[in-house]
mmCIF file of C-alpha atoms (C1' of nucleotides) in Angstrom:
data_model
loop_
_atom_site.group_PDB
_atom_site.id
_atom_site.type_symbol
_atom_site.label_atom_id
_atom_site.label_comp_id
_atom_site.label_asym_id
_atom_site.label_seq_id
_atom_site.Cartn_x
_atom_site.Cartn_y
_atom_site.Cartn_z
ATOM 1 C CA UNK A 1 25.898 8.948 -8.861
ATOM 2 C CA UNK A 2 25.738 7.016 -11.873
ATOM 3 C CA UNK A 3 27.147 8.258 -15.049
ATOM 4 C CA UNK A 4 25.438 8.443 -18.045
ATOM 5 C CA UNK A 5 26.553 9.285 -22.032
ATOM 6 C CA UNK A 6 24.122 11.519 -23.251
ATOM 7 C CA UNK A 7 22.309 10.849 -26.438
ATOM 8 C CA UNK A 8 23.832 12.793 -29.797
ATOM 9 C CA UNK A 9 21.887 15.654 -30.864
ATOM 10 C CA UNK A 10 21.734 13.914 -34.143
ATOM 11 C CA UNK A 11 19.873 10.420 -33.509
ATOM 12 C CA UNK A 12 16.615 12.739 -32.614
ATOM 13 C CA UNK A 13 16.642 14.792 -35.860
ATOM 14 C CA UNK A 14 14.948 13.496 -38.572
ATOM 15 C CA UNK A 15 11.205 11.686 -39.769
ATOM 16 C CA UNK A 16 9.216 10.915 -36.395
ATOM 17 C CA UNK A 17 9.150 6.856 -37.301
ATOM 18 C CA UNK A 18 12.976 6.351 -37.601
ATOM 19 C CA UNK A 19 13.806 8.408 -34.344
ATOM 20 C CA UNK A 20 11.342 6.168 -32.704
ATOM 21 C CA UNK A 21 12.872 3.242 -33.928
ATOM 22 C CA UNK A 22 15.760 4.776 -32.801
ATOM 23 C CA UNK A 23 15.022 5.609 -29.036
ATOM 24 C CA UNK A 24 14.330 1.607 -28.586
ATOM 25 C CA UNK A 25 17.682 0.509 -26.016
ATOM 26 C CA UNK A 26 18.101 4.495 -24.821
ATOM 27 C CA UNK A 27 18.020 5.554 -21.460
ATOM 28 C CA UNK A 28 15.130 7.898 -19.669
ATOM 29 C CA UNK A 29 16.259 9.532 -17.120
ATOM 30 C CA UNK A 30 15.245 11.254 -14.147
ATOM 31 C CA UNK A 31 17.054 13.363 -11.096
ATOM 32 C CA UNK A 32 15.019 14.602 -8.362
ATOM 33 C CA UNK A 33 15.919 15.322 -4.875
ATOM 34 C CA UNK A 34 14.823 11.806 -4.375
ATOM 35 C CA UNK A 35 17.185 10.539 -6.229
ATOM 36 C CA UNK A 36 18.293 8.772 -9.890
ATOM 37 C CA UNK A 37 15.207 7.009 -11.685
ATOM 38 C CA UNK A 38 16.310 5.607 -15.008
ATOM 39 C CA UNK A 39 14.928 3.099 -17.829
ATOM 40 C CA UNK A 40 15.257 1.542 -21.268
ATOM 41 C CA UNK A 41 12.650 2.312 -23.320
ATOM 42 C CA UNK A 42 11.099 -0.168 -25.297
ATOM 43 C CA UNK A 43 8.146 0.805 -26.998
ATOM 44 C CA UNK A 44 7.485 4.155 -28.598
ATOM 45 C CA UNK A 45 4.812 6.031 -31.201
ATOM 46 C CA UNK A 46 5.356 7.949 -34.216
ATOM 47 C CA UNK A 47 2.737 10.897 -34.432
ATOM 48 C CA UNK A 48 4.159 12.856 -38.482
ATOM 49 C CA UNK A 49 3.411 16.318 -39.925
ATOM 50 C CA UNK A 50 -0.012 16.072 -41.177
ATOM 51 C CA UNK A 51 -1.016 13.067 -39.314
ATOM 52 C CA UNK A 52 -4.285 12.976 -38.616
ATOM 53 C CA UNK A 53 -4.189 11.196 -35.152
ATOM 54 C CA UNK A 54 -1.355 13.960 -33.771
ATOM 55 C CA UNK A 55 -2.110 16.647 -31.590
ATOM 56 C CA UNK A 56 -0.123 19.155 -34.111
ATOM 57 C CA UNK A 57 -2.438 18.717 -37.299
ATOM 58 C CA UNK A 58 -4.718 21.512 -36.508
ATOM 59 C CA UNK A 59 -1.473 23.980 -35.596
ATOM 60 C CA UNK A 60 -0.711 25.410 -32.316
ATOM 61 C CA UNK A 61 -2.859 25.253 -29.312
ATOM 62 C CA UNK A 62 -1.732 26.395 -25.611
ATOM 63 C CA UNK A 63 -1.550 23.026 -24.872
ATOM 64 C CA UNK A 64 1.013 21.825 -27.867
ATOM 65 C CA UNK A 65 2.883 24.578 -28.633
ATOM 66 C CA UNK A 66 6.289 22.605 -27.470
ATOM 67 C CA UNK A 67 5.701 19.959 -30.496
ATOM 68 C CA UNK A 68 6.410 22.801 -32.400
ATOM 69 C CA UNK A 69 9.978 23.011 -30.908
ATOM 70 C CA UNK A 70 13.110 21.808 -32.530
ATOM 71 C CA UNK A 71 14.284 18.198 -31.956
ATOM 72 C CA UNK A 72 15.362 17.274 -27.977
ATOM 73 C CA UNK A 73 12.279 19.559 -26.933
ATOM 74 C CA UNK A 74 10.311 17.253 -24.156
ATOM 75 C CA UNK A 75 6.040 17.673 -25.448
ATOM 76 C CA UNK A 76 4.681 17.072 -22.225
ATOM 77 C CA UNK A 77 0.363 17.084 -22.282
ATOM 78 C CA UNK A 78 -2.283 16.403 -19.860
ATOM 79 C CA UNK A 79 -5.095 13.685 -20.754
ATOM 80 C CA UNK A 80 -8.397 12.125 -19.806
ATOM 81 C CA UNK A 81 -8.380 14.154 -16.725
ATOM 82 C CA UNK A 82 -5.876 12.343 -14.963
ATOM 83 C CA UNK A 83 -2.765 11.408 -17.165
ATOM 84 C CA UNK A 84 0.530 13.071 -18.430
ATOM 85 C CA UNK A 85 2.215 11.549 -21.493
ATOM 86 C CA UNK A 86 5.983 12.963 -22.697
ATOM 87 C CA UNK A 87 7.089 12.921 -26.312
ATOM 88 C CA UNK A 88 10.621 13.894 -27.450
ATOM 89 C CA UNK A 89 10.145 16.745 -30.434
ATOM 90 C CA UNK A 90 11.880 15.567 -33.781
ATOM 91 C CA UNK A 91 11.844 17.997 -36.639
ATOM 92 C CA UNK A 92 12.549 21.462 -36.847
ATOM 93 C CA UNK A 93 10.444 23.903 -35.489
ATOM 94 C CA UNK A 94 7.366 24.581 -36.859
ATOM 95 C CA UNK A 95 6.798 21.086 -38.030
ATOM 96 C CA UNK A 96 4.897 19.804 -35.304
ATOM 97 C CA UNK A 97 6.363 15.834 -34.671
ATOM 98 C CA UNK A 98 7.123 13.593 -32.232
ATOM 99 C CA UNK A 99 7.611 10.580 -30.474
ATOM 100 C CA UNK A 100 5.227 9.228 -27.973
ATOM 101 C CA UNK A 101 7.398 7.340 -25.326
ATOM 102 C CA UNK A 102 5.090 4.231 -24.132
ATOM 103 C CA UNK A 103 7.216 2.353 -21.643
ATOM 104 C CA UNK A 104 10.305 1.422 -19.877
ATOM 105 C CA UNK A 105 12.069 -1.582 -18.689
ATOM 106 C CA UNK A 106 12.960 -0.212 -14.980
ATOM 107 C CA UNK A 107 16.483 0.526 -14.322
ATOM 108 C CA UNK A 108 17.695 2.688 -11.319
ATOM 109 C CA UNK A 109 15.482 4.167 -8.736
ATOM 110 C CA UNK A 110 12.741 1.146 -8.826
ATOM 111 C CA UNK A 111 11.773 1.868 -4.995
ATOM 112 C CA UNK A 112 11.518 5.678 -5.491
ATOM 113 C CA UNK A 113 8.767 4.939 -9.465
ATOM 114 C CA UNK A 114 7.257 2.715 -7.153
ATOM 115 C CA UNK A 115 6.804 5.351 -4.115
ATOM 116 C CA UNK A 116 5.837 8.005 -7.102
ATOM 117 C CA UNK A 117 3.090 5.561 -8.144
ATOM 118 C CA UNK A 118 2.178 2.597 -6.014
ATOM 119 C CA UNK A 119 0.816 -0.740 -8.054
ATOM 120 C CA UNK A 120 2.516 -3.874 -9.203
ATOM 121 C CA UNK A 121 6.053 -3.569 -9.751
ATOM 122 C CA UNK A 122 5.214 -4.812 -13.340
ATOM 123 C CA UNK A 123 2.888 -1.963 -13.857
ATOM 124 C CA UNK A 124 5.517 0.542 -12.524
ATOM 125 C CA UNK A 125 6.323 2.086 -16.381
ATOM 126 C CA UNK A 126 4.243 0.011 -18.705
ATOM 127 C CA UNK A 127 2.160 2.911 -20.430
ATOM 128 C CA UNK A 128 2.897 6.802 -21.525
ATOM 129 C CA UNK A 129 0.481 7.980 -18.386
ATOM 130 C CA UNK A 130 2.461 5.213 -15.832
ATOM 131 C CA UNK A 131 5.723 5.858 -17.015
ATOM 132 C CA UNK A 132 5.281 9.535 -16.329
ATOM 133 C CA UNK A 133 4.038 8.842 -13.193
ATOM 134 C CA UNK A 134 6.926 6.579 -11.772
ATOM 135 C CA UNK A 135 9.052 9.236 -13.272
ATOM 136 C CA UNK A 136 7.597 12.444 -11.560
ATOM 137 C CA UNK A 137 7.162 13.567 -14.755
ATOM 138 C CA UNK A 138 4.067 16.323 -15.171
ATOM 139 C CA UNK A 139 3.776 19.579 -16.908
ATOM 140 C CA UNK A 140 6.636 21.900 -15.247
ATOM 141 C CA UNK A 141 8.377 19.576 -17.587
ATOM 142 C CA UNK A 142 6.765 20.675 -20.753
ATOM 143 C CA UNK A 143 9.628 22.167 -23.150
ATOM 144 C CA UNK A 144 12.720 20.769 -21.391
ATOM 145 C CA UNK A 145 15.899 20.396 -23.527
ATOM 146 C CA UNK A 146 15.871 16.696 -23.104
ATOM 147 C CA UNK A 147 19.508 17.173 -25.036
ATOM 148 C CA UNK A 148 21.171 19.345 -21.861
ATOM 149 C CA UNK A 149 18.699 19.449 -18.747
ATOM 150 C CA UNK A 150 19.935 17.744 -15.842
ATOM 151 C CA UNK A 151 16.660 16.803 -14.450
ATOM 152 C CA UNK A 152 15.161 14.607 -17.406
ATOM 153 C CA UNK A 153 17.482 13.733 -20.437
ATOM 154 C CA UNK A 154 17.902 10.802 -22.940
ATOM 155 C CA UNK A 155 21.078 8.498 -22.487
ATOM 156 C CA UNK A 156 22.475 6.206 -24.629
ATOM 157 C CA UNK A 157 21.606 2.053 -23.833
ATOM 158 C CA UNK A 158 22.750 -0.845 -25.802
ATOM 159 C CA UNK A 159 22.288 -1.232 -29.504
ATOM 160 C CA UNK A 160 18.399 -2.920 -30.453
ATOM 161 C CA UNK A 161 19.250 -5.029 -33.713
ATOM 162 C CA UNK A 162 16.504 -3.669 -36.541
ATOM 163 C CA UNK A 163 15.091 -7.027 -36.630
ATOM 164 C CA UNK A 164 14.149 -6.935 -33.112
ATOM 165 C CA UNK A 165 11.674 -4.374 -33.313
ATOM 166 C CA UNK A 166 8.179 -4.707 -34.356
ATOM 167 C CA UNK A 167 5.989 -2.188 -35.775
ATOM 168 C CA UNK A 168 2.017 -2.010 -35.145
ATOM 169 C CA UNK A 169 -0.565 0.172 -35.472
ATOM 170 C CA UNK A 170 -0.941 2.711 -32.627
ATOM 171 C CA UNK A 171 -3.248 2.178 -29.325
ATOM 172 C CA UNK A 172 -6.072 4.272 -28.129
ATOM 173 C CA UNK A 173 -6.027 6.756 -31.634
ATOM 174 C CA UNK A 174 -9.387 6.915 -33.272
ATOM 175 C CA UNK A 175 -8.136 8.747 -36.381
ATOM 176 C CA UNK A 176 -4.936 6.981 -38.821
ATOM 177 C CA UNK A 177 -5.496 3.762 -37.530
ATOM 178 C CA UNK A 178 -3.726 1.961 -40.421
ATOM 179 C CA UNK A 179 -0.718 3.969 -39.597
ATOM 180 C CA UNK A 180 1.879 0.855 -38.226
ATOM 181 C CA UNK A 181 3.697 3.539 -36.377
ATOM 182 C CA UNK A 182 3.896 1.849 -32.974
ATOM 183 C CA UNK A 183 7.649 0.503 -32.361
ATOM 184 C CA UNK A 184 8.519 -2.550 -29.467
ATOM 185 C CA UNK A 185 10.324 -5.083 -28.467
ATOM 186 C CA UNK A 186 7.943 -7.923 -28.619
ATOM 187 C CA UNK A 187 10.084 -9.783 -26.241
ATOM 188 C CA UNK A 188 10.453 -7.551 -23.597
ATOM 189 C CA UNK A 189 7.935 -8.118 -20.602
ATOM 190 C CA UNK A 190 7.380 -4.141 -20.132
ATOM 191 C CA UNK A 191 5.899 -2.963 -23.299
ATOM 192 C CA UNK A 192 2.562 -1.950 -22.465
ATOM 193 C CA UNK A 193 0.775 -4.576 -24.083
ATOM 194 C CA UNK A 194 1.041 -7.669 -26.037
ATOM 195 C CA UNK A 195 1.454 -7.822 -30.000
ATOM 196 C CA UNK A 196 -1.443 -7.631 -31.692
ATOM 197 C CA UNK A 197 -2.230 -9.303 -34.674
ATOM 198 C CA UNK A 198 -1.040 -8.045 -38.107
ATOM 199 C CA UNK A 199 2.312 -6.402 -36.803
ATOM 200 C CA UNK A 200 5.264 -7.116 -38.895
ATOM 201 C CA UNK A 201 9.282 -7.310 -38.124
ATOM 202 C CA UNK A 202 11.581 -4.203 -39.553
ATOM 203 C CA UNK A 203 14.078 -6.630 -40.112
ATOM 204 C CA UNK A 204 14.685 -10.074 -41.788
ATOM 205 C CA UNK A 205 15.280 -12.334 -39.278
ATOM 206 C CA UNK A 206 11.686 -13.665 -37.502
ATOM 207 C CA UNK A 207 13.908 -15.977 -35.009
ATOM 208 C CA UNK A 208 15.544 -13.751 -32.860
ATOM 209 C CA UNK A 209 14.934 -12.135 -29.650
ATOM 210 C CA UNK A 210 16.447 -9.272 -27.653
ATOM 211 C CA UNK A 211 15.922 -7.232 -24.557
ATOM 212 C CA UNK A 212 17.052 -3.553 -23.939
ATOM 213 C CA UNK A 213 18.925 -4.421 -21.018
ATOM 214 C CA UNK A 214 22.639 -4.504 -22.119
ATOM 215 C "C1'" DA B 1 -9.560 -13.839 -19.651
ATOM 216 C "C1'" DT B 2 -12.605 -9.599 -21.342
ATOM 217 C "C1'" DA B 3 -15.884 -5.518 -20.442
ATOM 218 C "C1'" DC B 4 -17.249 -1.681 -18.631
ATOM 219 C "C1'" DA B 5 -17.714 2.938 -15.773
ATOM 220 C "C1'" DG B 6 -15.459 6.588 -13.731
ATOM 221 C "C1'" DA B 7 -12.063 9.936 -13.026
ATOM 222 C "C1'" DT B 8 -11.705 15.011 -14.656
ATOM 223 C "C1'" DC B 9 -9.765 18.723 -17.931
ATOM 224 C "C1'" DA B 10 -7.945 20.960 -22.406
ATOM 225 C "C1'" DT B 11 -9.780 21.444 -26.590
ATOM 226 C "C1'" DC B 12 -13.132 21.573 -30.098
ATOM 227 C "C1'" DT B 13 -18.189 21.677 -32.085
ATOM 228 C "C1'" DG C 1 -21.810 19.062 -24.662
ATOM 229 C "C1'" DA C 2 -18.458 15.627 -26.621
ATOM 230 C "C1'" DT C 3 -14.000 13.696 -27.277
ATOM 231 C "C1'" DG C 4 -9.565 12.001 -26.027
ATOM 232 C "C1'" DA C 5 -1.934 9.517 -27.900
ATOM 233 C "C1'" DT C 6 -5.093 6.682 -20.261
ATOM 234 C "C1'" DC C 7 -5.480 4.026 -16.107
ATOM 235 C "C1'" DT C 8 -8.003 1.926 -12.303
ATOM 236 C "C1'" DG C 9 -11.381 -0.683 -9.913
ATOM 237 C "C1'" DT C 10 -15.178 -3.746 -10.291
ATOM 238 C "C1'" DA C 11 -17.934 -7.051 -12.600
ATOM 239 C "C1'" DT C 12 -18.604 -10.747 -15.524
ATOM 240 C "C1'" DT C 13 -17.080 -15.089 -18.875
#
DNA sequence: ATACAGATCATCT
DNA sequence: GATGATCTGTATT
């Protein structure tokens, strides 16, 4: 069984746009009965307090009562009929934001996300509805501790230099569409899709390049 | 390469 | 009845 170092309470506390920059490099996991199924995450969304385009800006609902959690709470929701989507919960309760996890760069378990979901390997975890897929991940999950559950939980990965990260507006939203709140590493191959025009580097250095994996 | 319909349900008008 | 933090299959440039 592999071992993993478990993220610090603190790195998810805090506005929803620097914990997503944040989660860039860290580890997903997931332990089933089938097994370990792990990834790097490399492209997230920032959905604030009073944003227009987040599920929590007309209060609590059934549905999204978990984004009003404290920070570590899994937001798990059902979509377009067909699709689950996870979000890690960031401010204290009652706020009501998150961050949207949008892919993974495979790590352990690649044979048991592809059994889970079928499809191109490079498809396997290259959008919030695939990811959750390859990962088992559905509802039952909905308000996990992803701080101390044993069955999905955030690990640390390597370190993602600022000025690797890109921020863009976010995909699929019809409301805050100015918002650059989309985070990824342009140059990995498993963000969900390809920069868009108009996106802009966090840090100060164009040139360089990184991956998640260490 | 892009463009669409269809799936199918929680939530809102 | 319409919309949506999506994905897939099929059709067309």
């Amino acid at each position: 069984m592999a071992s993993f170092v478990r993220i610090a309470a603190a790195s998810l506390e805090g506005d929803a746009c620097a914990v997503a920059c944040r989660l860039l490099g860290a580890r997903l996991v997931r332990v089933t009965e089938q097994g370990v199924r792990s990834g790097f995450i490399v492209e997230t969304e920032a959905y604030r307090q009073g944003d227009p385009a987040s599920h929590s800006c007309r209060g609590t609902t059934p549905r999204n009562h978990s984004m009003f959690e404290r920070p570590g709470i899994a937001y798990v929701y059902f979509t377009y009929g067909n699709h689950f989507c996870l979000n890690v919960v960031c401010e204290p309760p009652g706020i009501g934001a998150a961050v949207l996890l949008r892919a993974l760069e495979p790590e352990l378990g690649k044979a048991e996300m592809a059994s889970a979901r079928g499809g191109r390997e490079r498809d396997l975890t290259n959008g919030p509805g695939r990811l959750c897929q390859a990962l088992s991940i559905d509802r039952t999950l909905d308000g996990t501790d992803l701080l101390s559950s044993d069955e999905l939980f955030l690990a640390a990965g390597p370190v993602i230099p600022q000025d690797a990260i890109v921020a863009t507006t976010r995909i699929g939203i019809s409301q805050g569409q100015d918002r650059p709140w989309r985070f990824l590493l342009p140059a990995n191959p498993w963000v969900s899709r390809p920069l868009p025009q108009g996106g802009g580097r966090l840090g100060t250095n164009p040139g360089t390049t990184a991956t998640a994996s260490p």
